The first five atom37 places (N, CA, C, CB, O) and aatype in JSON, in Angstrom:
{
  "aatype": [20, 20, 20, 20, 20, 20, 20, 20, 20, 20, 20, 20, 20, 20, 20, 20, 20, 20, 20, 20, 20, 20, 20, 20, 20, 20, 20, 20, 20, 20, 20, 20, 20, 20, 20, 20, 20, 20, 20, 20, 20, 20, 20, 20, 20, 20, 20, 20, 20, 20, 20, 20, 20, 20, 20, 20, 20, 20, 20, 20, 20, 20, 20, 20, 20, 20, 20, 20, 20, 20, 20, 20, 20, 20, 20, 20, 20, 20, 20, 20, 20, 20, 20, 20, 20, 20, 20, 20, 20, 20, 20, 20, 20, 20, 20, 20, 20, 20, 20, 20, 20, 20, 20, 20, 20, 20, 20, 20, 20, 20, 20, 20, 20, 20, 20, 20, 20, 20, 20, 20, 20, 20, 20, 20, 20, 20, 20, 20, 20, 20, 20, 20, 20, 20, 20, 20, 20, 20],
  "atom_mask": [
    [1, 1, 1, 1, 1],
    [1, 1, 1, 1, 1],
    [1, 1, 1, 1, 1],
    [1, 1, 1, 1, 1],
    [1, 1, 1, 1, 1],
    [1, 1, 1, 1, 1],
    [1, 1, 1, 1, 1],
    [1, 1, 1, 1, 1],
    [1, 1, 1, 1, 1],
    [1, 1, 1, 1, 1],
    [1, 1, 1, 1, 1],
    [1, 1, 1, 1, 1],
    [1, 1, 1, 1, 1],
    [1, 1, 1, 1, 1],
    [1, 1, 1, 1, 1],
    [1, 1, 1, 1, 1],
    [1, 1, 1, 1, 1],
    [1, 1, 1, 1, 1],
    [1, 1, 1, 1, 1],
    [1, 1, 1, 1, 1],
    [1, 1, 1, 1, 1],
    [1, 1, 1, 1, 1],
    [1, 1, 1, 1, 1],
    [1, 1, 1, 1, 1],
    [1, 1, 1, 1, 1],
    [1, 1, 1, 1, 1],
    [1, 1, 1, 1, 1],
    [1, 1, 1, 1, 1],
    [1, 1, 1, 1, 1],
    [1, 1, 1, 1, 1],
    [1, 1, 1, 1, 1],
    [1, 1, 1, 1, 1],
    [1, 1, 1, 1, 1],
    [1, 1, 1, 1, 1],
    [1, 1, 1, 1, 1],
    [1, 1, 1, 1, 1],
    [1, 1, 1, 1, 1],
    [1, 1, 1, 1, 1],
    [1, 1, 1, 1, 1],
    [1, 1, 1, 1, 1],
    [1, 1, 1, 1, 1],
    [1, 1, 1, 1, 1],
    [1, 1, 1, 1, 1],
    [1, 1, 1, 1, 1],
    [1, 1, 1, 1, 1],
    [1, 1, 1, 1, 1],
    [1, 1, 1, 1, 1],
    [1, 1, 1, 1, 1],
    [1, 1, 1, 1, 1],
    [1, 1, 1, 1, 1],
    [1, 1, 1, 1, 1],
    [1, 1, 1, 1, 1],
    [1, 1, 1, 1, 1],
    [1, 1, 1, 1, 1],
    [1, 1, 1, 1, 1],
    [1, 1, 1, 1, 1],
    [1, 1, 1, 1, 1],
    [1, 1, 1, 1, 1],
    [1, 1, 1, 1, 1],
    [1, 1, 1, 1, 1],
    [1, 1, 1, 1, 1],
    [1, 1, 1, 1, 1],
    [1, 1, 1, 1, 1],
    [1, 1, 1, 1, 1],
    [1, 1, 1, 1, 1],
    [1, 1, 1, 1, 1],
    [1, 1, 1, 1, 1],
    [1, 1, 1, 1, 1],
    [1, 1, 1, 1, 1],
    [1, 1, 1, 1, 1],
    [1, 1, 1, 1, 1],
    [1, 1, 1, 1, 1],
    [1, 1, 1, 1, 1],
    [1, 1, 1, 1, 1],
    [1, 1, 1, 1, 1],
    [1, 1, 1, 1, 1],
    [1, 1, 1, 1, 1],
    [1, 1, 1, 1, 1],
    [1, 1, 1, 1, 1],
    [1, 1, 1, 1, 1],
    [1, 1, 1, 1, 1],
    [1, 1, 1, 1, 1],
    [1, 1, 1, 1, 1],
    [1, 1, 1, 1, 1],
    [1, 1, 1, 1, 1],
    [1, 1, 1, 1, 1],
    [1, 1, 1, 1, 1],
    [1, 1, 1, 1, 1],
    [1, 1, 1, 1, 1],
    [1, 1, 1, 1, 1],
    [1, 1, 1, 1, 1],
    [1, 1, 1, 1, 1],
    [1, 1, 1, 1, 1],
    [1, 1, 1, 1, 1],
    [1, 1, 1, 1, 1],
    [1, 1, 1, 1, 1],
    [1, 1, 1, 1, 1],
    [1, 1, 1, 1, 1],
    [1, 1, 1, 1, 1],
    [1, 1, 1, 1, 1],
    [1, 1, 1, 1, 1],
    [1, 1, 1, 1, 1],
    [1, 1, 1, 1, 1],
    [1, 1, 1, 1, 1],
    [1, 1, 1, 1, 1],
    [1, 1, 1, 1, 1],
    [1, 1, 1, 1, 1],
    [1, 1, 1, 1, 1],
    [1, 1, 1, 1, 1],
    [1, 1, 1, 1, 1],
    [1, 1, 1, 1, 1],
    [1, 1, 1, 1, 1],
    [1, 1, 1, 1, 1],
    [1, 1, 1, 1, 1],
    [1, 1, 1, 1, 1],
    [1, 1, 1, 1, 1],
    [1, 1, 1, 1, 1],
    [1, 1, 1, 1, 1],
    [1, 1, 1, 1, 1],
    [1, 1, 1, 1, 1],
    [1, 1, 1, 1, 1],
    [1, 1, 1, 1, 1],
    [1, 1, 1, 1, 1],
    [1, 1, 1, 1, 1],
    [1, 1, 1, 1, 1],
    [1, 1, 1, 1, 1],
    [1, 1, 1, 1, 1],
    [1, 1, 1, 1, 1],
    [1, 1, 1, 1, 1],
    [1, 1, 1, 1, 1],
    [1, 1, 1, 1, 1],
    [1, 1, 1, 1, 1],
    [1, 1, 1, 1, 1],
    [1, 1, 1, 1, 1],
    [1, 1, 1, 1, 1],
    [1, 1, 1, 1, 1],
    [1, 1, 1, 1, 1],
    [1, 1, 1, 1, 1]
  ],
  "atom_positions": [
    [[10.8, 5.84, 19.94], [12.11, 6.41, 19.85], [13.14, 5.47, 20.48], [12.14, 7.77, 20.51], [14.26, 5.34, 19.99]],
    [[12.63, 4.67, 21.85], [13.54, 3.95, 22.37], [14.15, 2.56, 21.14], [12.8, 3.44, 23.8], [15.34, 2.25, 21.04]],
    [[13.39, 2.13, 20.59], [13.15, 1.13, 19.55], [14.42, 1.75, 18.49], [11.34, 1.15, 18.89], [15.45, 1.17, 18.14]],
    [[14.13, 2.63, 18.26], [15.19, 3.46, 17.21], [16.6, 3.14, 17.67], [15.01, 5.25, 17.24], [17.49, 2.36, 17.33]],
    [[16.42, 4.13, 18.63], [18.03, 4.1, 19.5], [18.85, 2.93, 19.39], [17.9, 4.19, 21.15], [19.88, 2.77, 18.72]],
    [[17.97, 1.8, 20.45], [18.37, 0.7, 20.59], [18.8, -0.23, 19.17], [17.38, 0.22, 21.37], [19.72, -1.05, 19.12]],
    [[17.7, 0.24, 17.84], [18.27, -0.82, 17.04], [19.92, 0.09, 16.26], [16.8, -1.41, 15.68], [20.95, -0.58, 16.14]],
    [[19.9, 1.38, 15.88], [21.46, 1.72, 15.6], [22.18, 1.28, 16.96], [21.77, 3.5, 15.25], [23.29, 0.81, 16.74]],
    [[21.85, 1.31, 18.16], [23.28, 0.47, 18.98], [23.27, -0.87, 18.66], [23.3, 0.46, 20.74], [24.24, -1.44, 19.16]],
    [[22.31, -1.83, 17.8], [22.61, -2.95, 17.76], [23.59, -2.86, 16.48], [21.42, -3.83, 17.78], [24.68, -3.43, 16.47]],
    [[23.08, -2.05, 15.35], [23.94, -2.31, 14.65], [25.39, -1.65, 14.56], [23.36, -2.26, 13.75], [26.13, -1.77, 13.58]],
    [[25.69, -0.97, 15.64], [27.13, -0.92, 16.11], [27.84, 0.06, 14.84], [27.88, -2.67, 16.27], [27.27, 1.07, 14.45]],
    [[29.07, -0.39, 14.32], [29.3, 0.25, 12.98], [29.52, -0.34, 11.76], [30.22, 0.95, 13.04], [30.5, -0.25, 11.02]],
    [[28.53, -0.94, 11.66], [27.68, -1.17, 10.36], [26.59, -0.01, 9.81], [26.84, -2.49, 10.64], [26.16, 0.19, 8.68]],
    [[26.27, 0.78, 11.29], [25.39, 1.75, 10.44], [25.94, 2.96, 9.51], [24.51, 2.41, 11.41], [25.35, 3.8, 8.83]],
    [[27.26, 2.71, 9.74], [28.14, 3.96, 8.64], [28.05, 3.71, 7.38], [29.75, 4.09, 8.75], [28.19, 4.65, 6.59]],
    [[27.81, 2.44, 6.93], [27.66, 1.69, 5.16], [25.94, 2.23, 5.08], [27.92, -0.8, 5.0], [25.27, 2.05, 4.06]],
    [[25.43, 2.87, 6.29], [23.87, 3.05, 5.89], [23.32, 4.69, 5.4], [22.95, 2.58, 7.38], [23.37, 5.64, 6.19]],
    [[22.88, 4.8, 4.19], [22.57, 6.94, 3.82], [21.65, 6.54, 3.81], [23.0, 8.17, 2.41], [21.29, 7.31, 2.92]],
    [[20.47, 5.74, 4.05], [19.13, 6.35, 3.73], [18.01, 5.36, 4.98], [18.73, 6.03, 1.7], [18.09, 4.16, 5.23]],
    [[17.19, 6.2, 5.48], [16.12, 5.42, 6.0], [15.02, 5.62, 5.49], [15.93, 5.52, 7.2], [14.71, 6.81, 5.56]],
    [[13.93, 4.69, 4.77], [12.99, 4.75, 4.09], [11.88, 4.55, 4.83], [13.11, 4.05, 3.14], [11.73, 3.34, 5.01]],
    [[11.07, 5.17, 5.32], [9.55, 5.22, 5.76], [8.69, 5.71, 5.46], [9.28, 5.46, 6.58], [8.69, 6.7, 4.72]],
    [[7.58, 5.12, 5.99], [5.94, 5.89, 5.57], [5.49, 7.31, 6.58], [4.45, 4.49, 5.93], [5.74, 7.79, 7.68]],
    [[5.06, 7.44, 5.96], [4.52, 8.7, 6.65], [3.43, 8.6, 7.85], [3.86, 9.53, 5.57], [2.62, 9.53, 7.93]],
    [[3.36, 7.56, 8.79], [2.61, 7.05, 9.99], [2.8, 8.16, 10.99], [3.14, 5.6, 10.56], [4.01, 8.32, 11.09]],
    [[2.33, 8.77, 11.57], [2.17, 9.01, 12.87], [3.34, 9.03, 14.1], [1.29, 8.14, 13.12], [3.93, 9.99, 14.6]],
    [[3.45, 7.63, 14.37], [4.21, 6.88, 15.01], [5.1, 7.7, 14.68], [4.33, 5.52, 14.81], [5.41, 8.6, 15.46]],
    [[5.63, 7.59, 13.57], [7.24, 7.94, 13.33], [7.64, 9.66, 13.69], [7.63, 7.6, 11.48], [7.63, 10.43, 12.73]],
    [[7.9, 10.08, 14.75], [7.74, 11.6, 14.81], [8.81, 12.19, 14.79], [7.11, 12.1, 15.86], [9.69, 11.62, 14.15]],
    [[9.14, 13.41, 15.4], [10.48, 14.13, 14.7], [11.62, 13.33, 16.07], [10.37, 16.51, 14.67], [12.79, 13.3, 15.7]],
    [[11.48, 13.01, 16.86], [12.37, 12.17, 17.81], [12.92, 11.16, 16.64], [11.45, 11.32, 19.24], [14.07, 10.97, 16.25]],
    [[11.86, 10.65, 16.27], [12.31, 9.37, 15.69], [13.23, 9.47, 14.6], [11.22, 8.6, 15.24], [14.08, 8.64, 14.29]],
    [[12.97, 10.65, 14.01], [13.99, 10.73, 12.43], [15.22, 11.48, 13.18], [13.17, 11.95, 10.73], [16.29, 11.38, 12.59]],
    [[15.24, 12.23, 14.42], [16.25, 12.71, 14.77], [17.71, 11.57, 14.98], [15.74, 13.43, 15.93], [18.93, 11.77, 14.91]],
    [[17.06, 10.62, 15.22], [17.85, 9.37, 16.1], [18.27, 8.7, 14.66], [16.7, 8.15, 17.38], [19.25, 8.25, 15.26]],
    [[18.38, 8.37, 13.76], [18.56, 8.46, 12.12], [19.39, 9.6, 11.74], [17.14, 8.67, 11.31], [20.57, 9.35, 11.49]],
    [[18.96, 10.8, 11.67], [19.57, 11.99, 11.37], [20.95, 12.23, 12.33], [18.46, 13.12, 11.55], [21.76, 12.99, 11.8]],
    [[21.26, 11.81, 13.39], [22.15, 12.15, 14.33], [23.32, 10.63, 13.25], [21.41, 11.97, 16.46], [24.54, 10.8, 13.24]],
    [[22.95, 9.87, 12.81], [24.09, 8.82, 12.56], [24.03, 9.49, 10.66], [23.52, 6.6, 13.03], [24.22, 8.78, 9.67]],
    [[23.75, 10.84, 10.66], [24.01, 11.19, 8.83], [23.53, 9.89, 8.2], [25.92, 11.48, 8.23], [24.22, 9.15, 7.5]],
    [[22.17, 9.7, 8.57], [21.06, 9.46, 7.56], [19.97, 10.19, 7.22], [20.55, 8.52, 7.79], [19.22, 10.73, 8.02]],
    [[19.83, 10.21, 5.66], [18.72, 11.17, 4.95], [17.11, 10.13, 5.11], [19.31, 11.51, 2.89], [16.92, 9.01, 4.63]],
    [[16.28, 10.86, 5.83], [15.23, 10.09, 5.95], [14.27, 9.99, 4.52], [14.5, 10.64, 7.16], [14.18, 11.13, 4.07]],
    [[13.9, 9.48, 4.08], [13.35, 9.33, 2.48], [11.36, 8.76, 3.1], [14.71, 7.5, 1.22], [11.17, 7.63, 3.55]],
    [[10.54, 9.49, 3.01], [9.32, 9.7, 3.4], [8.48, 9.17, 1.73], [9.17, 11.49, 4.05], [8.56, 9.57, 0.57]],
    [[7.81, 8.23, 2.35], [6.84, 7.48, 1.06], [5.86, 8.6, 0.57], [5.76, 5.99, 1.65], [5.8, 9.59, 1.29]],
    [[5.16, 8.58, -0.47], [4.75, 9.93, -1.12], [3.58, 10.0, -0.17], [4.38, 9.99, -2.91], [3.38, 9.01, 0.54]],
    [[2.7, 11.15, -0.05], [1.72, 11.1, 0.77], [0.43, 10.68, -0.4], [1.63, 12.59, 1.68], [0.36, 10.8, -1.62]],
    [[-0.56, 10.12, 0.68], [-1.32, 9.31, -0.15], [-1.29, 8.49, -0.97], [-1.76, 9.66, -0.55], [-2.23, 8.31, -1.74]],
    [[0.08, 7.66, -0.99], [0.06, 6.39, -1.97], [0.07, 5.32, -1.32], [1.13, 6.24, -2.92], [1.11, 4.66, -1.38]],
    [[-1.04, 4.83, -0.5], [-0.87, 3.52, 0.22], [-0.54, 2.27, -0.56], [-2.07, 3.24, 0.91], [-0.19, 1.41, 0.25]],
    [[-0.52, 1.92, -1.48], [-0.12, 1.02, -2.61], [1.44, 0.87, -2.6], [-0.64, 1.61, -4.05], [1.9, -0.27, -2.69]],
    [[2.51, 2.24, -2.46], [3.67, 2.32, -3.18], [4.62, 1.66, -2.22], [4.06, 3.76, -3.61], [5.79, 1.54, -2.59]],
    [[4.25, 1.16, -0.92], [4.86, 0.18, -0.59], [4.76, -1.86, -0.8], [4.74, 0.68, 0.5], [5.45, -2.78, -0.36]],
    [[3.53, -1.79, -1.69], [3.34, -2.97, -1.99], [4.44, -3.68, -3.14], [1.97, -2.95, -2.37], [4.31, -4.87, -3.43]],
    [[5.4, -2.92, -3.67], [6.13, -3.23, -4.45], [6.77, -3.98, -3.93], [6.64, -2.49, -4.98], [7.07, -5.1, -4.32]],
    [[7.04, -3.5, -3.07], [8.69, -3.65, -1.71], [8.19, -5.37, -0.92], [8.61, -1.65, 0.32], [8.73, -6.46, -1.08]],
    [[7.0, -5.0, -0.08], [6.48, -5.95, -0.01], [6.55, -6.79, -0.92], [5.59, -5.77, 0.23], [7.52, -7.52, -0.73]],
    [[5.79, -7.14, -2.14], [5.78, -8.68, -3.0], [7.27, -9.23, -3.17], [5.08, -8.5, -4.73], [7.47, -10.42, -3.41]],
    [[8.62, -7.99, -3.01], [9.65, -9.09, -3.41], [10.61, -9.52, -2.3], [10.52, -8.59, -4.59], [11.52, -10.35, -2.35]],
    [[10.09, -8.58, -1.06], [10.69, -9.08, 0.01], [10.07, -10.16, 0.16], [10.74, -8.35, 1.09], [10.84, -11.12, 0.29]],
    [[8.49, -10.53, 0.21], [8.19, -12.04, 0.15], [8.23, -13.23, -0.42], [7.54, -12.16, 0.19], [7.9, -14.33, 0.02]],
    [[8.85, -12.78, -1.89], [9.11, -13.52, -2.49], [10.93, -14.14, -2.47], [8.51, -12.97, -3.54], [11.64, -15.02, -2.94]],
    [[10.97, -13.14, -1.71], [12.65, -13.58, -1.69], [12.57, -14.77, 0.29], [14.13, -11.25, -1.56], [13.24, -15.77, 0.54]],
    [[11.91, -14.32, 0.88], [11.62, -14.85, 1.97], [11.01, -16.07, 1.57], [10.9, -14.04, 2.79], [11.68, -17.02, 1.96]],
    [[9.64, -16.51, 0.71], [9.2, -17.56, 0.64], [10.42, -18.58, -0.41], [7.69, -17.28, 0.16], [10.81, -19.62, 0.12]],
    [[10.79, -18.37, -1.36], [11.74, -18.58, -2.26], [13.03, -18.96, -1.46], [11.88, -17.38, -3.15], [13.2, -20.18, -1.39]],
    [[13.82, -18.33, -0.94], [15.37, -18.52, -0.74], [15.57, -18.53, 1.09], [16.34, -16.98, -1.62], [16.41, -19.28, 1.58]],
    [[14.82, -17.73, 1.86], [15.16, -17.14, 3.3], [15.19, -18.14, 4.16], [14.2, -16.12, 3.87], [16.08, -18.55, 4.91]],
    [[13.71, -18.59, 3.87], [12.78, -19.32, 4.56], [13.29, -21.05, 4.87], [11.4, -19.17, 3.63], [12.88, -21.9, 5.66]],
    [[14.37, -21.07, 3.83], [14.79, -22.33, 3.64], [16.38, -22.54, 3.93], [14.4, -22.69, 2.26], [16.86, -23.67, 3.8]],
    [[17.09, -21.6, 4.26], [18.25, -21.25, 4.16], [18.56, -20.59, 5.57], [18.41, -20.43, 2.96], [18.19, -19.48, 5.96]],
    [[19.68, -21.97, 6.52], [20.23, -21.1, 7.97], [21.14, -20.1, 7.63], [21.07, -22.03, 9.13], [22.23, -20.39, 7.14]],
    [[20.76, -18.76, 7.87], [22.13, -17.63, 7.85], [22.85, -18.04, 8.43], [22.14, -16.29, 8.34], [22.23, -18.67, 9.29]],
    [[24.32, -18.21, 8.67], [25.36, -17.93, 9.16], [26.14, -16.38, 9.71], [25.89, -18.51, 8.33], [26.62, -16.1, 10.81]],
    [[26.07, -15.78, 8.77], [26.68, -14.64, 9.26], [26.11, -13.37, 7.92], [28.58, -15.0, 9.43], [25.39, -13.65, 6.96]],
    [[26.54, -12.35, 8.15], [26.03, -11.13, 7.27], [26.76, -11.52, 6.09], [26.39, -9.49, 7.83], [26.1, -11.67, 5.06]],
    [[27.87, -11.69, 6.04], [28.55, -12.44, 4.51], [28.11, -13.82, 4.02], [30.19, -12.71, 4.65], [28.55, -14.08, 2.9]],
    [[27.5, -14.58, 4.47], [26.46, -15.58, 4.3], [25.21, -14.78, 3.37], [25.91, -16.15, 5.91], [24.85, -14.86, 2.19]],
    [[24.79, -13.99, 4.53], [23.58, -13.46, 3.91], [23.7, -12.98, 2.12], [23.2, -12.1, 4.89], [23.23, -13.25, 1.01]],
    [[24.83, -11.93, 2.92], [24.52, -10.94, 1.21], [25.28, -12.53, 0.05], [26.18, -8.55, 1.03], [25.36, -12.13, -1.12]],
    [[25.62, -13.58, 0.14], [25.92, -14.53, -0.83], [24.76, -14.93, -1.29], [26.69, -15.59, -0.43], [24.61, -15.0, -2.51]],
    [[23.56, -15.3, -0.29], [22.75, -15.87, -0.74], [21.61, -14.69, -1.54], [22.33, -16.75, 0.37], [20.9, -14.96, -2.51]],
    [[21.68, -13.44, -0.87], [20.93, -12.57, -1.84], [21.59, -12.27, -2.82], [20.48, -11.44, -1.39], [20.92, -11.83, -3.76]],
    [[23.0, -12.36, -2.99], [23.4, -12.11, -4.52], [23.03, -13.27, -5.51], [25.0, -11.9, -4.63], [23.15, -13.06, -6.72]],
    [[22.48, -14.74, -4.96], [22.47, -15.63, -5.82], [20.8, -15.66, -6.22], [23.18, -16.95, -5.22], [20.29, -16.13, -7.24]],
    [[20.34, -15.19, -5.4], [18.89, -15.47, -5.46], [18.57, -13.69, -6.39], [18.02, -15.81, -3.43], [17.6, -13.68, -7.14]],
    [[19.02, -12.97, -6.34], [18.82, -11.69, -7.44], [19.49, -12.4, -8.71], [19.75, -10.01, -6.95], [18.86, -12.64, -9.74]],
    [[20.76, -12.67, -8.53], [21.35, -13.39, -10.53], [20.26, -14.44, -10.89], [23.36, -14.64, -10.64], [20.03, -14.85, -12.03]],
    [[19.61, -14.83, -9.73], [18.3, -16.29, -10.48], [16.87, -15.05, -10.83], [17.49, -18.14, -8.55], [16.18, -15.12, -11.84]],
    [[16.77, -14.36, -10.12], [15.44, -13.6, -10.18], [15.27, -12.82, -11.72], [15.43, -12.41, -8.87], [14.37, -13.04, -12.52]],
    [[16.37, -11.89, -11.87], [16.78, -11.07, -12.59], [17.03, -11.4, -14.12], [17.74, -10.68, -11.98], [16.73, -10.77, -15.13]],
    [[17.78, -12.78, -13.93], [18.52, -13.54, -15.44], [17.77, -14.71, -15.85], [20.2, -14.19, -15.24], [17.77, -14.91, -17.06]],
    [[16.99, -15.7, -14.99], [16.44, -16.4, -15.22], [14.68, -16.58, -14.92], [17.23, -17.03, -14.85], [13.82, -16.64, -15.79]],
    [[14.43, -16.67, -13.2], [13.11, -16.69, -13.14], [12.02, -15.76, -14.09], [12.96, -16.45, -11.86], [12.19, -14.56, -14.33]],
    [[11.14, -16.41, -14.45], [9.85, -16.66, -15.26], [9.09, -15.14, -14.92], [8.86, -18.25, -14.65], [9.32, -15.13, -13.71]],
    [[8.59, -14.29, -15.09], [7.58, -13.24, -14.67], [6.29, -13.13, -15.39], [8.16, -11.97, -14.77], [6.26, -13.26, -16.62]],
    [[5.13, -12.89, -14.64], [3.94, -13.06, -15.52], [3.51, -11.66, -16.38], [2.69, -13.54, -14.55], [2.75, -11.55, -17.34]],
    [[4.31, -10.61, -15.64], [4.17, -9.25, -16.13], [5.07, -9.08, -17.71], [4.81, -8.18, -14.82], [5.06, -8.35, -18.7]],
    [[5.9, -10.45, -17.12], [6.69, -9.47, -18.69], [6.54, -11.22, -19.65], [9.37, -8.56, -18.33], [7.45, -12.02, -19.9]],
    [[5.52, -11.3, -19.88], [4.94, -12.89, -20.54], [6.23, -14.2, -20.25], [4.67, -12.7, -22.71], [6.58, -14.78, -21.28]],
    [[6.63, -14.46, -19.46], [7.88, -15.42, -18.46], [8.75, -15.18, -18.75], [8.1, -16.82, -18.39], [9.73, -15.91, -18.58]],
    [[8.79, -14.12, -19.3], [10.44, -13.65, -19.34], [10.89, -13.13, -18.3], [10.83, -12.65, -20.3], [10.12, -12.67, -17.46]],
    [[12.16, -13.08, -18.14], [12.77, -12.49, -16.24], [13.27, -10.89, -17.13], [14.92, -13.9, -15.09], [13.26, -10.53, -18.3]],
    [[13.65, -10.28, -15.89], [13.92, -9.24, -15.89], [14.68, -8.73, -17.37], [14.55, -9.17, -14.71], [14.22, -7.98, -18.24]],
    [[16.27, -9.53, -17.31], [17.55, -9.26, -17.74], [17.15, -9.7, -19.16], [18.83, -10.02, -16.96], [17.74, -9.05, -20.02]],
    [[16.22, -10.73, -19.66], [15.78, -11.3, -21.23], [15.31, -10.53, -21.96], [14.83, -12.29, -21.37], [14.64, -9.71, -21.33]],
    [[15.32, -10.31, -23.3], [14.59, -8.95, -24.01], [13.82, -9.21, -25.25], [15.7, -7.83, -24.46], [13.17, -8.47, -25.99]],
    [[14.23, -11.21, -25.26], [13.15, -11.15, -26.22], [12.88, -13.17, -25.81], [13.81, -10.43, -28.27], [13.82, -13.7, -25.23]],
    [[11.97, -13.84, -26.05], [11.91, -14.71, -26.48], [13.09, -16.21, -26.45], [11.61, -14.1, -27.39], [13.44, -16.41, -27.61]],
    [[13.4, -16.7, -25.99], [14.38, -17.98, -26.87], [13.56, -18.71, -27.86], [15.02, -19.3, -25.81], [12.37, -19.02, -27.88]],
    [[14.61, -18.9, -28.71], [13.94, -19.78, -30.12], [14.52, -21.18, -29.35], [14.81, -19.35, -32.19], [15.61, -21.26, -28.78]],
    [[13.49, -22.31, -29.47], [14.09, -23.46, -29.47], [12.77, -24.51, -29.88], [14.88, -23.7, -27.98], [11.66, -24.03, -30.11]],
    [[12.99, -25.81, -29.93], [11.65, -26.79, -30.27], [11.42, -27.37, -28.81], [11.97, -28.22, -31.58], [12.33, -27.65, -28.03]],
    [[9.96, -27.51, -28.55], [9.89, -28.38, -26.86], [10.15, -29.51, -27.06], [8.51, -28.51, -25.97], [10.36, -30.0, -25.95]],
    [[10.33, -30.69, -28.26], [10.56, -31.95, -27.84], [12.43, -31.76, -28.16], [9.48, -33.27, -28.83], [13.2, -32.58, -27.67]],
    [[12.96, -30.6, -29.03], [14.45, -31.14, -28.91], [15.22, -30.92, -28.38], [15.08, -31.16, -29.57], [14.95, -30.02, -27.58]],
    [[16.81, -31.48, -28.32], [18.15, -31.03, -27.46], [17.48, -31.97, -25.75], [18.35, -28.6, -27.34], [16.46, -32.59, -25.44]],
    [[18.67, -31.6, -25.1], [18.85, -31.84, -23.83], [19.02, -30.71, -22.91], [19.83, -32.62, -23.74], [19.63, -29.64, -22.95]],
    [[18.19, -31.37, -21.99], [17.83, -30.46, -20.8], [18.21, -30.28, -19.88], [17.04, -30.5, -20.38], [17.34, -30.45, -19.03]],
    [[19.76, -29.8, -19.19], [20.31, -29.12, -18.15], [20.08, -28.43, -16.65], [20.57, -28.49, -18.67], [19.7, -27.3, -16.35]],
    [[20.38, -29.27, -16.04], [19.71, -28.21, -14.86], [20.93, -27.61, -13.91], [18.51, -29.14, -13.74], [21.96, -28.29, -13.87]],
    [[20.88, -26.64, -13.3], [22.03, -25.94, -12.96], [21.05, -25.62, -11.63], [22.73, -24.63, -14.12], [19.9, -25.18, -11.72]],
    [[21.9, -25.99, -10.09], [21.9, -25.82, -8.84], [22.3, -23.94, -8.78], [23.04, -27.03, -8.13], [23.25, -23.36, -9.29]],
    [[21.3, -23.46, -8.06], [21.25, -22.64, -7.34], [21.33, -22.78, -5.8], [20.38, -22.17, -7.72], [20.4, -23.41, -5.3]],
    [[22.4, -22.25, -4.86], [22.1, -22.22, -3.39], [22.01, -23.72, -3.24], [20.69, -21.33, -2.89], [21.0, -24.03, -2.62]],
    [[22.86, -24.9, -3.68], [22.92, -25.74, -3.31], [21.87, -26.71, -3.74], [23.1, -25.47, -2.31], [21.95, -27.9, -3.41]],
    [[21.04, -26.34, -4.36], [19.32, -27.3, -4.87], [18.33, -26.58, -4.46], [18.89, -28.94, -4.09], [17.13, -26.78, -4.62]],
    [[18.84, -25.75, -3.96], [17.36, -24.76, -3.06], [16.76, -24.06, -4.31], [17.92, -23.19, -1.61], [15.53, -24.03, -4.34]],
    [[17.14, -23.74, -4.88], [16.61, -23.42, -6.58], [17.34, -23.57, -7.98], [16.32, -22.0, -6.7], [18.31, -22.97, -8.44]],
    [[16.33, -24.85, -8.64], [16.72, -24.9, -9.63], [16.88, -24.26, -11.3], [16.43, -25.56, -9.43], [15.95, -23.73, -11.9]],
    [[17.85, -24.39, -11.71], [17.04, -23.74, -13.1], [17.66, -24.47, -14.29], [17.29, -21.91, -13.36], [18.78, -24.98, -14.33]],
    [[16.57, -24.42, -15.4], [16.75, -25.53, -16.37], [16.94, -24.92, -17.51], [15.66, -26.5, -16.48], [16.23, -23.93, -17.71]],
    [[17.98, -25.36, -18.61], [17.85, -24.82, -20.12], [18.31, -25.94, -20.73], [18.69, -23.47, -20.58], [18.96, -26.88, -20.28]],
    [[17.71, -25.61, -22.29], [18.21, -26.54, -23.41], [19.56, -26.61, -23.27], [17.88, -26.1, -24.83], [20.11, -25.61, -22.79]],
    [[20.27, -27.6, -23.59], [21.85, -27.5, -23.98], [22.17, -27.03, -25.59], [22.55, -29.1, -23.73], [21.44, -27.2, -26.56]],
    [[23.15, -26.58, -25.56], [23.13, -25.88, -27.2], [23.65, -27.14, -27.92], [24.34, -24.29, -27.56], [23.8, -27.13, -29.15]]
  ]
}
């Protein structure tokens, strides 16, 4: 509970932009703990019971955004931050490759038509070179 407390006084009032705290259903977390949440009008949102899996979602893209963009990149400040997660979601979303959806990214819905030996090949800086991404030129 002390852990709780202490982290809404760190975040001062920034925690007013915050409605939801998302946790698992552990033990640990007891009614002190959601009270200290609930006292700053946040709705506590409890992971389903018995789905130990349904946080692995969360996990693979927080790590992938950590191994990918975080890991390589000094924050500066919270408006730093959310720049670089808005650039690294428009690369995730519109461009990067997925194996679930055969390398297509999220935002693509079908295929590009093009030949592999023709046109010229473009590369466009993300985050400064920290990720690249490449297309045919039309």
């Amino acid at each position: 509970m002390r852990q709780a407390r202490n982290f809404t006084a760190d975040l001062g009032i920034r925690i007013e932009s915050l409605r939801f705290l998302l946790r698992d259903r552990d033990g640990k977390y007891g009614e002190a703990f959601d009270a200290v949440f609930e006292a700053e009008e946040m709705e506590i949102l409890k992971s389903a019971p018995q789905a130990p899996r349904m946080n692995a979602h969360c996990e693979r893209i927080i790590g992938s955004i950590r191994r990918e963009a975080l890991d390589h990149v000094l924050i500066m400040d919270e408006a730093h931050a959310r720049h670089v997660l808005a650039a690294y979601e428009r690369h995730y979303n519109g461009h990067r490759p997925h194996q679930a959806r055969n390398q297509l990214p999220p935002d693509v819905h079908e295929q590009p038509a093009h030949g592999l030996s023709t046109g010229k090949v473009l590369r466009t800086r993300i985050l400064g070179g920290l990720i690249n991404e490449y297309r045919y030129a039309a």
